[in-house]
GROMACS .gro file of C-alpha atoms in nm:
model
  415
    1MET     CA    1  -0.643  -3.195  -0.541
    2GLU     CA    2  -0.938  -3.312  -0.806
    3GLU     CA    3  -1.053  -2.974  -1.087
    4VAL     CA    4  -1.375  -2.964  -1.139
    5ASN     CA    5  -1.516  -2.741  -1.483
    6PRO     CA    6  -1.881  -2.767  -1.491
    7LYS     CA    7  -2.039  -2.613  -1.806
    8GLN     CA    8  -2.376  -2.481  -1.677
    9ALA     CA    9  -2.145  -2.276  -1.441
   10LYS     CA   10  -2.074  -1.989  -1.675
   11ALA     CA   11  -2.540  -1.961  -1.724
   12ASP     CA   12  -2.582  -1.956  -1.332
   13ILE     CA   13  -2.365  -1.742  -1.199
   14PRO     CA   14  -2.525  -1.528  -0.890
   15PRO     CA   15  -2.564  -1.193  -0.946
   16ARG     CA   16  -2.348  -0.982  -0.739
   17ILE     CA   17  -2.428  -0.775  -0.579
   18GLU     CA   18  -2.214  -0.509  -0.297
   19PRO     CA   19  -2.431  -0.336  -0.087
   20TYR     CA   20  -2.341   0.037   0.019
   21MET     CA   21  -2.132   0.014   0.396
   22ALA     CA   22  -2.223   0.361   0.586
   23PRO     CA   23  -1.851   0.449   0.780
   24VAL     CA   24  -1.841   0.348   1.200
   25ASN     CA   25  -1.597   0.547   1.389
   26GLY     CA   26  -1.494   0.679   1.052
   27ILE     CA   27  -1.438   0.285   0.902
   28VAL     CA   28  -1.586   0.076   0.663
   29GLN     CA   29  -1.551  -0.201   0.693
   30PRO     CA   30  -1.651  -0.471   0.336
   31PRO     CA   31  -1.812  -0.782   0.452
   32VAL     CA   32  -1.613  -1.068   0.400
   33VAL     CA   33  -1.871  -1.368   0.418
   34PRO     CA   34  -2.067  -1.487   0.121
   35PRO     CA   35  -2.459  -1.348   0.148
   36PRO     CA   36  -2.656  -1.735   0.164
   37ASN     CA   37  -2.784  -1.685  -0.116
   38ARG     CA   38  -2.414  -1.617  -0.368
   39PRO     CA   39  -2.179  -1.884  -0.223
   40GLY     CA   40  -1.855  -1.861  -0.400
   41ARG     CA   41  -1.590  -2.117  -0.463
   42ARG     CA   42  -1.278  -2.230  -0.495
   43THR     CA   43  -1.066  -2.222  -0.886
   44ASN     CA   44  -0.756  -2.252  -0.996
   45VAL     CA   45  -0.679  -1.876  -1.066
   46LEU     CA   46  -0.795  -1.727  -0.722
   47GLU     CA   47  -0.598  -1.967  -0.482
   48ASP     CA   48  -0.284  -1.817  -0.775
   49LEU     CA   49  -0.401  -1.446  -0.646
   50LYS     CA   50  -0.394  -1.560  -0.309
   51VAL     CA   51   0.068  -1.596  -0.383
   52LEU     CA   52   0.049  -1.245  -0.588
   53LEU     CA   53  -0.205  -1.059  -0.238
   54ASN     CA   54   0.056  -1.252  -0.120
   55TYR     CA   55   0.391  -1.109  -0.354
   56ILE     CA   56   0.242  -0.736  -0.310
   57TRP     CA   57   0.139  -0.733   0.060
   58ARG     CA   58   0.589  -0.734   0.152
   59ILE     CA   59   0.571  -0.513  -0.180
   60ARG     CA   60   0.716  -0.135   0.031
   61TRP     CA   61   0.448   0.047  -0.185
   62SER     CA   62   0.137  -0.208   0.009
   63TYR     CA   63   0.187   0.021   0.392
   64HIS     CA   64  -0.103   0.208   0.298
   65PHE     CA   65  -0.331   0.007   0.195
   66ARG     CA   66  -0.324  -0.318   0.392
   67LYS     CA   67  -0.570  -0.218   0.657
   68PRO     CA   68  -0.872   0.028   0.599
   69VAL     CA   69  -0.897   0.397   0.548
   70ASP     CA   70  -0.897   0.544   0.926
   71THR     CA   71  -1.041   0.854   0.845
   72ILE     CA   72  -1.018   0.949   1.222
   73THR     CA   73  -0.706   0.905   1.280
   74LEU     CA   74  -0.576   0.967   0.918
   75GLY     CA   75  -0.758   1.323   1.009
   76ILE     CA   76  -0.944   1.312   0.619
   77PRO     CA   77  -1.315   1.395   0.705
   78ASP     CA   78  -1.427   1.421   0.394
   79TYR     CA   79  -1.303   1.061   0.207
   80HIS     CA   80  -1.584   0.901   0.276
   81ALA     CA   81  -1.821   1.156   0.117
   82ILE     CA   82  -1.552   1.085  -0.236
   83ILE     CA   83  -1.490   0.703  -0.161
   84LYS     CA   84  -1.839   0.556  -0.198
   85TYR     CA   85  -1.770   0.139  -0.218
   86PRO     CA   86  -1.341   0.143  -0.039
   87MET     CA   87  -1.139  -0.099  -0.033
   88ASP     CA   88  -0.774  -0.238   0.134
   89LEU     CA   89  -0.576  -0.551   0.040
   90ALA     CA   90  -0.692  -0.713   0.416
   91THR     CA   91  -1.048  -0.759   0.321
   92ILE     CA   92  -0.994  -0.923  -0.054
   93LYS     CA   93  -0.753  -1.184   0.166
   94LYS     CA   94  -1.015  -1.222   0.343
   95ARG     CA   95  -1.231  -1.254   0.133
   96LEU     CA   96  -0.994  -1.474  -0.122
   97ASN     CA   97  -0.965  -1.711   0.294
   98ASN     CA   98  -1.322  -1.731   0.331
   99ASN     CA   99  -1.455  -1.867  -0.060
  100TYR     CA  100  -1.574  -1.544  -0.110
  101TYR     CA  101  -1.548  -1.511  -0.480
  102TRP     CA  102  -1.745  -1.709  -0.780
  103GLN     CA  103  -1.493  -1.658  -1.023
  104ALA     CA  104  -1.187  -1.475  -1.090
  105ASP     CA  105  -1.255  -1.185  -1.216
  106GLU     CA  106  -1.463  -0.999  -0.905
  107ALA     CA  107  -1.126  -1.023  -0.705
  108LEU     CA  108  -0.939  -0.869  -1.006
  109GLU     CA  109  -1.213  -0.585  -0.996
  110ASP     CA  110  -1.150  -0.508  -0.592
  111PHE     CA  111  -0.769  -0.500  -0.663
  112GLU     CA  112  -0.921  -0.188  -1.000
  113LEU     CA  113  -1.093  -0.044  -0.659
  114ILE     CA  114  -0.801  -0.081  -0.463
  115PHE     CA  115  -0.622   0.187  -0.733
  116GLU     CA  116  -0.843   0.398  -0.864
  117ASN     CA  117  -0.967   0.515  -0.510
  118CYS     CA  118  -0.666   0.568  -0.439
  119MET     CA  119  -0.605   0.782  -0.711
  120LEU     CA  120  -0.949   0.877  -0.708
  121TYR     CA  121  -0.864   1.087  -0.356
  122ASN     CA  122  -0.528   1.118  -0.358
  123MET     CA  123  -0.359   1.456  -0.557
  124GLU     CA  124  -0.103   1.293  -0.855
  125GLY     CA  125   0.261   1.367  -0.739
  126THR     CA  126   0.177   1.256  -0.343
  127PRO     CA  127   0.330   1.024  -0.166
  128VAL     CA  128  -0.009   0.816  -0.129
  129TYR     CA  129  -0.054   0.842  -0.525
  130SER     CA  130   0.288   0.747  -0.627
  131ALA     CA  131   0.297   0.398  -0.427
  132GLY     CA  132  -0.031   0.351  -0.535
  133LYS     CA  133   0.151   0.392  -0.882
  134GLU     CA  134   0.433   0.176  -0.804
  135LEU     CA  135   0.268  -0.104  -0.681
  136ARG     CA  136  -0.072  -0.065  -0.910
  137ALA     CA  137   0.259  -0.174  -1.173
  138ALA     CA  138   0.386  -0.415  -0.934
  139PHE     CA  139   0.051  -0.597  -0.920
  140TYR     CA  140   0.011  -0.605  -1.338
  141THR     CA  141   0.341  -0.704  -1.374
  142ARG     CA  142   0.311  -1.014  -1.122
  143LEU     CA  143  -0.027  -1.064  -1.317
  144ALA     CA  144   0.070  -1.114  -1.661
  145SER     CA  145   0.220  -1.481  -1.571
  146ILE     CA  146  -0.121  -1.603  -1.504
  147ASP     CA  147  -0.307  -1.833  -1.705
  148MET     CA  148  -0.711  -1.650  -1.685
  149ARG     CA  149  -0.839  -1.814  -1.961
  150ASN     CA  150  -0.927  -2.203  -1.825
  151GLU     CA  151  -1.068  -2.118  -1.436
  152VAL     CA  152  -1.104  -2.471  -1.297
  153GLU     CA  153  -1.285  -2.521  -0.926
  154VAL     CA  154  -1.056  -2.633  -0.722
  155ILE     CA  155  -1.278  -3.016  -0.502
  156PRO     CA  156  -1.050  -3.087  -0.206
  157LYS     CA  157  -0.966  -3.429  -0.170
  158PRO     CA  158  -1.180  -3.642   0.110
  159ASP     CA  159  -0.912  -3.769   0.332
  160LYS     CA  160  -0.957  -4.179   0.277
  161ARG     CA  161  -0.662  -4.261   0.593
  162LYS     CA  162  -0.855  -4.415   0.917
  163ARG     CA  163  -0.665  -4.440   1.179
  164LYS     CA  164  -0.521  -4.741   1.349
  165THR     CA  165  -0.618  -4.865   1.707
  166ILE     CA  166  -0.388  -5.005   1.805
  167GLU     CA  167  -0.369  -5.163   2.179
  168CYS     CA  168  -0.077  -5.237   2.392
  169CYS     CA  169  -0.105  -5.491   2.624
  170SER     CA  170   0.123  -5.408   2.852
  171PRO     CA  171   0.141  -5.853   3.015
  172ILE     CA  172   0.012  -5.863   3.405
  173PRO     CA  173   0.292  -5.892   3.619
  174GLN     CA  174   0.319  -6.324   3.803
  175PRO     CA  175   0.333  -6.353   4.175
  176VAL     CA  176   0.653  -6.530   4.173
  177LYS     CA  177   0.631  -6.855   4.400
  178ALA     CA  178   0.937  -6.955   4.632
  179SER     CA  179   1.142  -7.216   4.652
  180LYS     CA  180   1.104  -7.459   4.944
  181HIS     CA  181   1.524  -7.474   5.040
  182SER     CA  182   1.558  -7.152   4.986
  183GLU     CA  183   1.666  -6.970   5.346
  184PRO     CA  184   1.583  -6.697   5.505
  185PRO     CA  185   1.742  -6.373   5.488
  186THR     CA  186   2.040  -6.352   5.769
  187HIS     CA  187   2.006  -6.033   5.814
  188VAL     CA  188   2.403  -5.866   5.858
  189ILE     CA  189   2.465  -5.580   6.179
  190ALA     CA  190   2.728  -5.414   6.153
  191ALA     CA  191   2.909  -5.327   6.490
  192PRO     CA  192   2.869  -4.907   6.606
  193SER     CA  193   3.148  -4.719   6.501
  194PRO     CA  194   3.305  -4.581   6.749
  195LYS     CA  195   3.194  -4.141   6.770
  196LYS     CA  196   3.522  -3.946   6.655
  197GLU     CA  197   3.625  -3.665   6.807
  198VAL     CA  198   3.511  -3.293   6.730
  199VAL     CA  199   3.840  -3.062   6.706
  200VAL     CA  200   3.718  -2.766   6.791
  201GLU     CA  201   3.938  -2.457   6.608
  202PRO     CA  202   4.098  -2.179   6.762
  203ILE     CA  203   3.901  -1.875   6.674
  204PRO     CA  204   4.169  -1.616   6.487
  205PRO     CA  205   4.178  -1.266   6.602
  206PRO     CA  206   3.856  -0.987   6.437
  207PRO     CA  207   4.073  -0.864   6.102
  208PRO     CA  208   4.213  -0.457   6.122
  209PRO     CA  209   3.951  -0.171   6.053
  210VAL     CA  210   3.996  -0.150   5.671
  211VAL     CA  211   4.067   0.169   5.587
  212LYS     CA  212   3.881   0.336   5.314
  213VAL     CA  213   4.063   0.524   5.013
  214ILE     CA  214   3.883   0.771   4.809
  215SER     CA  215   3.816   0.707   4.496
  216THR     CA  216   3.751   0.930   4.207
  217THR     CA  217   3.552   0.757   3.880
  218CYS     CA  218   3.456   0.919   3.551
  219TYR     CA  219   3.161   0.808   3.457
  220LYS     CA  220   3.175   1.019   3.129
  221ASN     CA  221   3.207   0.727   2.876
  222LEU     CA  222   3.047   0.548   3.046
  223ASP     CA  223   2.667   0.751   3.069
  224ARG     CA  224   2.741   0.818   2.688
  225LEU     CA  225   2.746   0.459   2.546
  226ILE     CA  226   2.421   0.393   2.824
  227GLU     CA  227   2.221   0.706   2.576
  228LYS     CA  228   2.398   0.566   2.241
  229SER     CA  229   2.269   0.264   2.297
  230HIS     CA  230   1.901   0.396   2.456
  231CYS     CA  231   1.925   0.587   2.192
  232ASN     CA  232   1.956   0.298   1.966
  233HIS     CA  233   1.707   0.130   2.070
  234LEU     CA  234   1.432   0.406   2.068
  235LEU     CA  235   1.520   0.472   1.677
  236LYS     CA  236   1.443   0.152   1.613
  237SER     CA  237   1.094   0.081   1.787
  238MET     CA  238   1.007   0.383   1.546
  239ILE     CA  239   1.089   0.197   1.196
  240LYS     CA  240   0.876  -0.106   1.321
  241ARG     CA  241   0.683  -0.290   1.087
  242LYS     CA  242   0.346  -0.232   1.279
  243ARG     CA  243   0.455   0.169   1.291
  244ARG     CA  244   0.542   0.218   0.880
  245GLN     CA  245   0.174   0.302   0.815
  246TYR     CA  246   0.207   0.657   1.092
  247THR     CA  247   0.626   0.728   1.039
  248TRP     CA  248   0.624   0.638   0.634
  249ALA     CA  249   0.673   1.045   0.603
  250PHE     CA  250   1.009   1.035   0.708
  251ASN     CA  251   1.130   0.688   0.476
  252CYS     CA  252   1.312   0.839   0.236
  253ALA     CA  253   1.439   1.274   0.221
  254GLU     CA  254   1.556   1.247  -0.072
  255SER     CA  255   1.173   1.300  -0.166
  256TRP     CA  256   1.102   1.543  -0.123
  257ARG     CA  257   1.217   1.834  -0.323
  258ARG     CA  258   1.088   1.695  -0.559
  259TYR     CA  259   0.745   1.670  -0.353
  260CYS     CA  260   0.722   1.991  -0.189
  261GLN     CA  261   0.495   2.241  -0.188
  262ASN     CA  262   0.653   2.537   0.007
  263PRO     CA  263   0.805   2.720  -0.265
  264ASN     CA  264   0.999   2.900  -0.020
  265TYR     CA  265   1.139   2.604   0.139
  266ASN     CA  266   1.517   2.533   0.102
  267HIS     CA  267   1.670   2.258   0.010
  268ASP     CA  268   2.020   2.335   0.060
  269THR     CA  269   2.007   2.540   0.276
  270LYS     CA  270   1.758   2.311   0.521
  271GLU     CA  271   1.945   1.945   0.699
  272MET     CA  272   1.812   1.645   0.491
  273ILE     CA  273   1.724   1.339   0.811
  274ASP     CA  274   1.549   1.065   0.800
  275TRP     CA  275   1.544   0.677   1.016
  276ARG     CA  276   1.833   0.646   0.748
  277ILE     CA  277   2.023   0.967   0.841
  278LEU     CA  278   1.918   0.889   1.238
  279GLN     CA  279   2.090   0.503   1.177
  280ARG     CA  280   2.437   0.652   1.017
  281ARG     CA  281   2.541   0.942   1.242
  282LEU     CA  282   2.397   0.712   1.557
  283TYR     CA  283   2.633   0.425   1.359
  284ASN     CA  284   2.971   0.769   1.326
  285ASP     CA  285   2.907   0.788   1.678
  286GLU     CA  286   2.788   1.211   1.610
  287PHE     CA  287   2.552   1.261   1.863
  288ASP     CA  288   2.720   1.303   2.236
  289ASN     CA  289   2.398   1.239   2.430
  290ILE     CA  290   2.058   1.171   2.454
  291ASP     CA  291   1.967   1.637   2.446
  292ILE     CA  292   2.079   1.582   2.102
  293PHE     CA  293   1.982   1.316   1.969
  294VAL     CA  294   1.578   1.413   2.050
  295TYR     CA  295   1.670   1.808   1.933
  296THR     CA  296   1.723   1.675   1.519
  297VAL     CA  297   1.509   1.395   1.533
  298ARG     CA  298   1.201   1.741   1.642
  299LYS     CA  299   1.385   1.917   1.400
  300MET     CA  300   1.283   1.650   1.124
  301PHE     CA  301   0.970   1.687   1.232
  302HIS     CA  302   0.950   2.073   1.210
  303ASN     CA  303   1.127   2.042   0.835
  304ALA     CA  304   0.806   1.765   0.763
  305VAL     CA  305   0.553   2.116   0.856
  306ARG     CA  306   0.700   2.337   0.636
  307CYS     CA  307   0.785   2.123   0.368
  308PHE     CA  308   0.455   2.053   0.242
  309PRO     CA  309   0.206   2.266   0.455
  310ASP     CA  310  -0.095   2.127   0.244
  311ASP     CA  311  -0.114   1.844   0.235
  312HIS     CA  312  -0.285   1.633   0.503
  313LEU     CA  313  -0.174   1.301   0.573
  314VAL     CA  314   0.183   1.461   0.605
  315LYS     CA  315   0.037   1.632   0.892
  316THR     CA  316  -0.101   1.382   0.984
  317SER     CA  317   0.170   1.095   0.987
  318VAL     CA  318   0.366   1.394   1.131
  319LYS     CA  319   0.099   1.425   1.524
  320LYS     CA  320   0.135   1.029   1.485
  321THR     CA  321   0.465   1.006   1.471
  322ASN     CA  322   0.542   1.307   1.730
  323GLU     CA  323   0.297   1.142   1.998
  324ILE     CA  324   0.443   0.886   1.984
  325PHE     CA  325   0.794   0.924   2.018
  326GLU     CA  326   0.750   1.148   2.313
  327ASN     CA  327   0.537   0.876   2.512
  328ARG     CA  328   0.871   0.624   2.453
  329LEU     CA  329   1.125   0.909   2.523
  330LEU     CA  330   0.956   0.910   2.906
  331LYS     CA  331   0.988   0.572   2.987
  332TYR     CA  332   1.323   0.581   2.751
  333ARG     CA  333   1.471   0.820   2.979
  334GLU     CA  334   1.363   0.642   3.324
  335LEU     CA  335   1.528   0.347   3.163
  336ILE     CA  336   1.854   0.491   3.115
  337ALA     CA  337   1.816   0.651   3.523
  338ASN     CA  338   1.820   0.297   3.633
  339ALA     CA  339   2.118   0.213   3.336
  340LYS     CA  340   2.343   0.441   3.477
  341ARG     CA  341   2.234   0.398   3.864
  342ARG     CA  342   2.278  -0.008   3.794
  343ALA     CA  343   2.651   0.074   3.666
  344ARG     CA  344   2.759   0.277   3.953
  345GLU     CA  345   2.753   0.002   4.225
  346ILE     CA  346   2.901  -0.208   3.953
  347VAL     CA  347   3.198  -0.034   3.946
  348SER     CA  348   3.183   0.118   4.289
  349LYS     CA  349   3.118  -0.240   4.414
  350LEU     CA  350   3.433  -0.342   4.178
  351ASN     CA  351   3.655  -0.091   4.348
  352THR     CA  352   3.533  -0.143   4.657
  353GLU     CA  353   3.628  -0.555   4.620
  354ASP     CA  354   4.053  -0.430   4.435
  355GLU     CA  355   4.061  -0.248   4.749
  356GLU     CA  356   4.044  -0.471   4.961
  357ASN     CA  357   4.267  -0.739   4.759
  358ALA     CA  358   4.541  -0.446   4.791
  359ASN     CA  359   4.579  -0.408   5.125
  360SER     CA  360   4.528  -0.805   5.168
  361SER     CA  361   4.812  -0.851   4.963
  362ASN     CA  362   5.120  -0.644   5.114
  363ASP     CA  363   5.128  -0.918   5.388
  364PRO     CA  364   5.157  -1.155   5.228
  365VAL     CA  365   5.335  -1.461   5.432
  366GLU     CA  366   5.112  -1.343   5.809
  367PRO     CA  367   4.803  -1.566   5.664
  368LYS     CA  368   5.006  -1.819   5.593
  369ALA     CA  369   5.162  -1.884   5.930
  370LYS     CA  370   4.877  -1.822   6.131
  371GLU     CA  371   4.771  -2.075   5.905
  372GLN     CA  372   5.051  -2.325   6.015
  373GLU     CA  373   5.015  -2.255   6.364
  374ASN     CA  374   4.680  -2.375   6.372
  375ARG     CA  375   4.727  -2.642   6.189
  376ASP     CA  376   5.041  -2.764   6.376
  377TRP     CA  377   4.788  -2.741   6.694
  378SER     CA  378   4.589  -2.998   6.539
  379THR     CA  379   4.804  -3.288   6.541
  380ILE     CA  380   4.914  -3.212   6.907
  381GLY     CA  381   4.613  -3.454   7.091
  382GLY     CA  382   4.486  -3.329   7.480
  383ILE     CA  383   4.611  -2.918   7.433
  384SER     CA  384   4.412  -2.821   7.166
  385LYS     CA  385   4.120  -2.864   7.295
  386SER     CA  386   4.161  -2.541   7.522
  387LEU     CA  387   4.428  -2.375   7.362
  388PRO     CA  388   4.370  -2.024   7.393
  389SER     CA  389   4.509  -1.792   7.027
  390ASP     CA  390   4.668  -1.611   7.261
  391THR     CA  391   4.949  -1.829   7.431
  392GLN     CA  392   5.188  -1.572   7.535
  393LEU     CA  393   4.949  -1.460   7.798
  394TRP     CA  394   5.060  -1.843   7.957
  395PRO     CA  395   5.400  -1.890   7.942
  396GLU     CA  396   5.315  -2.253   8.085
  397TYR     CA  397   5.123  -2.340   7.761
  398SER     CA  398   5.415  -2.238   7.545
  399GLU     CA  399   5.722  -2.505   7.708
  400LYS     CA  400   5.454  -2.825   7.666
  401ILE     CA  401   5.418  -2.707   7.287
  402LYS     CA  402   5.761  -2.646   7.289
  403ARG     CA  403   5.838  -3.066   7.435
  404ASN     CA  404   5.512  -3.180   7.178
  405LYS     CA  405   5.681  -3.065   6.902
  406GLU     CA  406   5.987  -3.146   6.921
  407GLN     CA  407   5.871  -3.487   7.078
  408ALA     CA  408   5.578  -3.608   6.812
  409HIS     CA  409   5.952  -3.450   6.519
  410GLY     CA  410   6.120  -3.757   6.702
  411ASN     CA  411   5.832  -3.940   6.629
  412ARG     CA  412   5.792  -3.904   6.300
  413VAL     CA  413   6.199  -3.939   6.193
  414GLN     CA  414   6.214  -4.266   6.378
  415ASN     CA  415   5.941  -4.378   6.164
   0.00000   0.00000   0.00000
């Protein structure tokens, strides 16, 4: 990268004018593309601010400042009446990528505007106010490591590499000339092989009907494991990153004692519940079924409303989180019912196979004797084709079988 420091750039900086934007559906989106009369540029300090923005974006205190404020979803209709120029981290990120700023001081003004709006609208002691205060401290701590004095424009180097065209020409295959003394190929005709006679094995008699033994299986432990796994998956889906802008009120129940707005709320008698406590109780197998888990989650929502009766942000968080939880709960109840049905089908199938194996193992000698008898019939020429399965009905066949067996045995001994 080539760095250019034009001396006339500081004297000819175009004025920065931020127009007032009216909210659309409760959201104000500031412009992110530089206007034609005031193009932005790319400097070394602005590149460092990109890295700084990615750093504070990953901090957990930045959850409330990543997107423009949605007054309809959060239930704060007076926000835009108090905050005339809202700002958020996503807008600054787009402006940095689109070269919206002329110098780094303009980007720092937008960062400071986020923190000022947070301190102006939210009361001191609220969770959002504390998050903005922590994020501001982390931002300026990291900003101290950036050199703001020598700001120069950065111009990317032109790409001087040229593509080399490689022509891959495959050689044209030449026809092969036949020699004068070459002999024509001789085709060998194989003699047809004699047809083998198909030996038809006798059809064994059908097995006797199996009497099914009614087995009693206890599915209580199996149902508990299924419900526990689905409750764990439901809880993980509730604390995903994409839902943290709504579920932030239940991240840490220990802070409720410090920011509580209800003097009659007794923290010693009330059960302290948050996402982390629910995960620990699920891991320790403290919930017998899904109904107890659902009751505990709803109790957490009820405690939050009683502890913060005047906080609109907490009420909105509880309302939105409760809607998400109830909608997903219906889906997970269907999944649990389907999983239980499939588990019962698999268990019944395994029980049936075990019963069949037990019945077949009661008389292991008889099938082997029948198999050996069929194998002996196949060695006798001419008789196996017409020999019925039950030779006791025709005694003349049994005499022939005995004579042929003795003759075949004598031939084997002589050989």
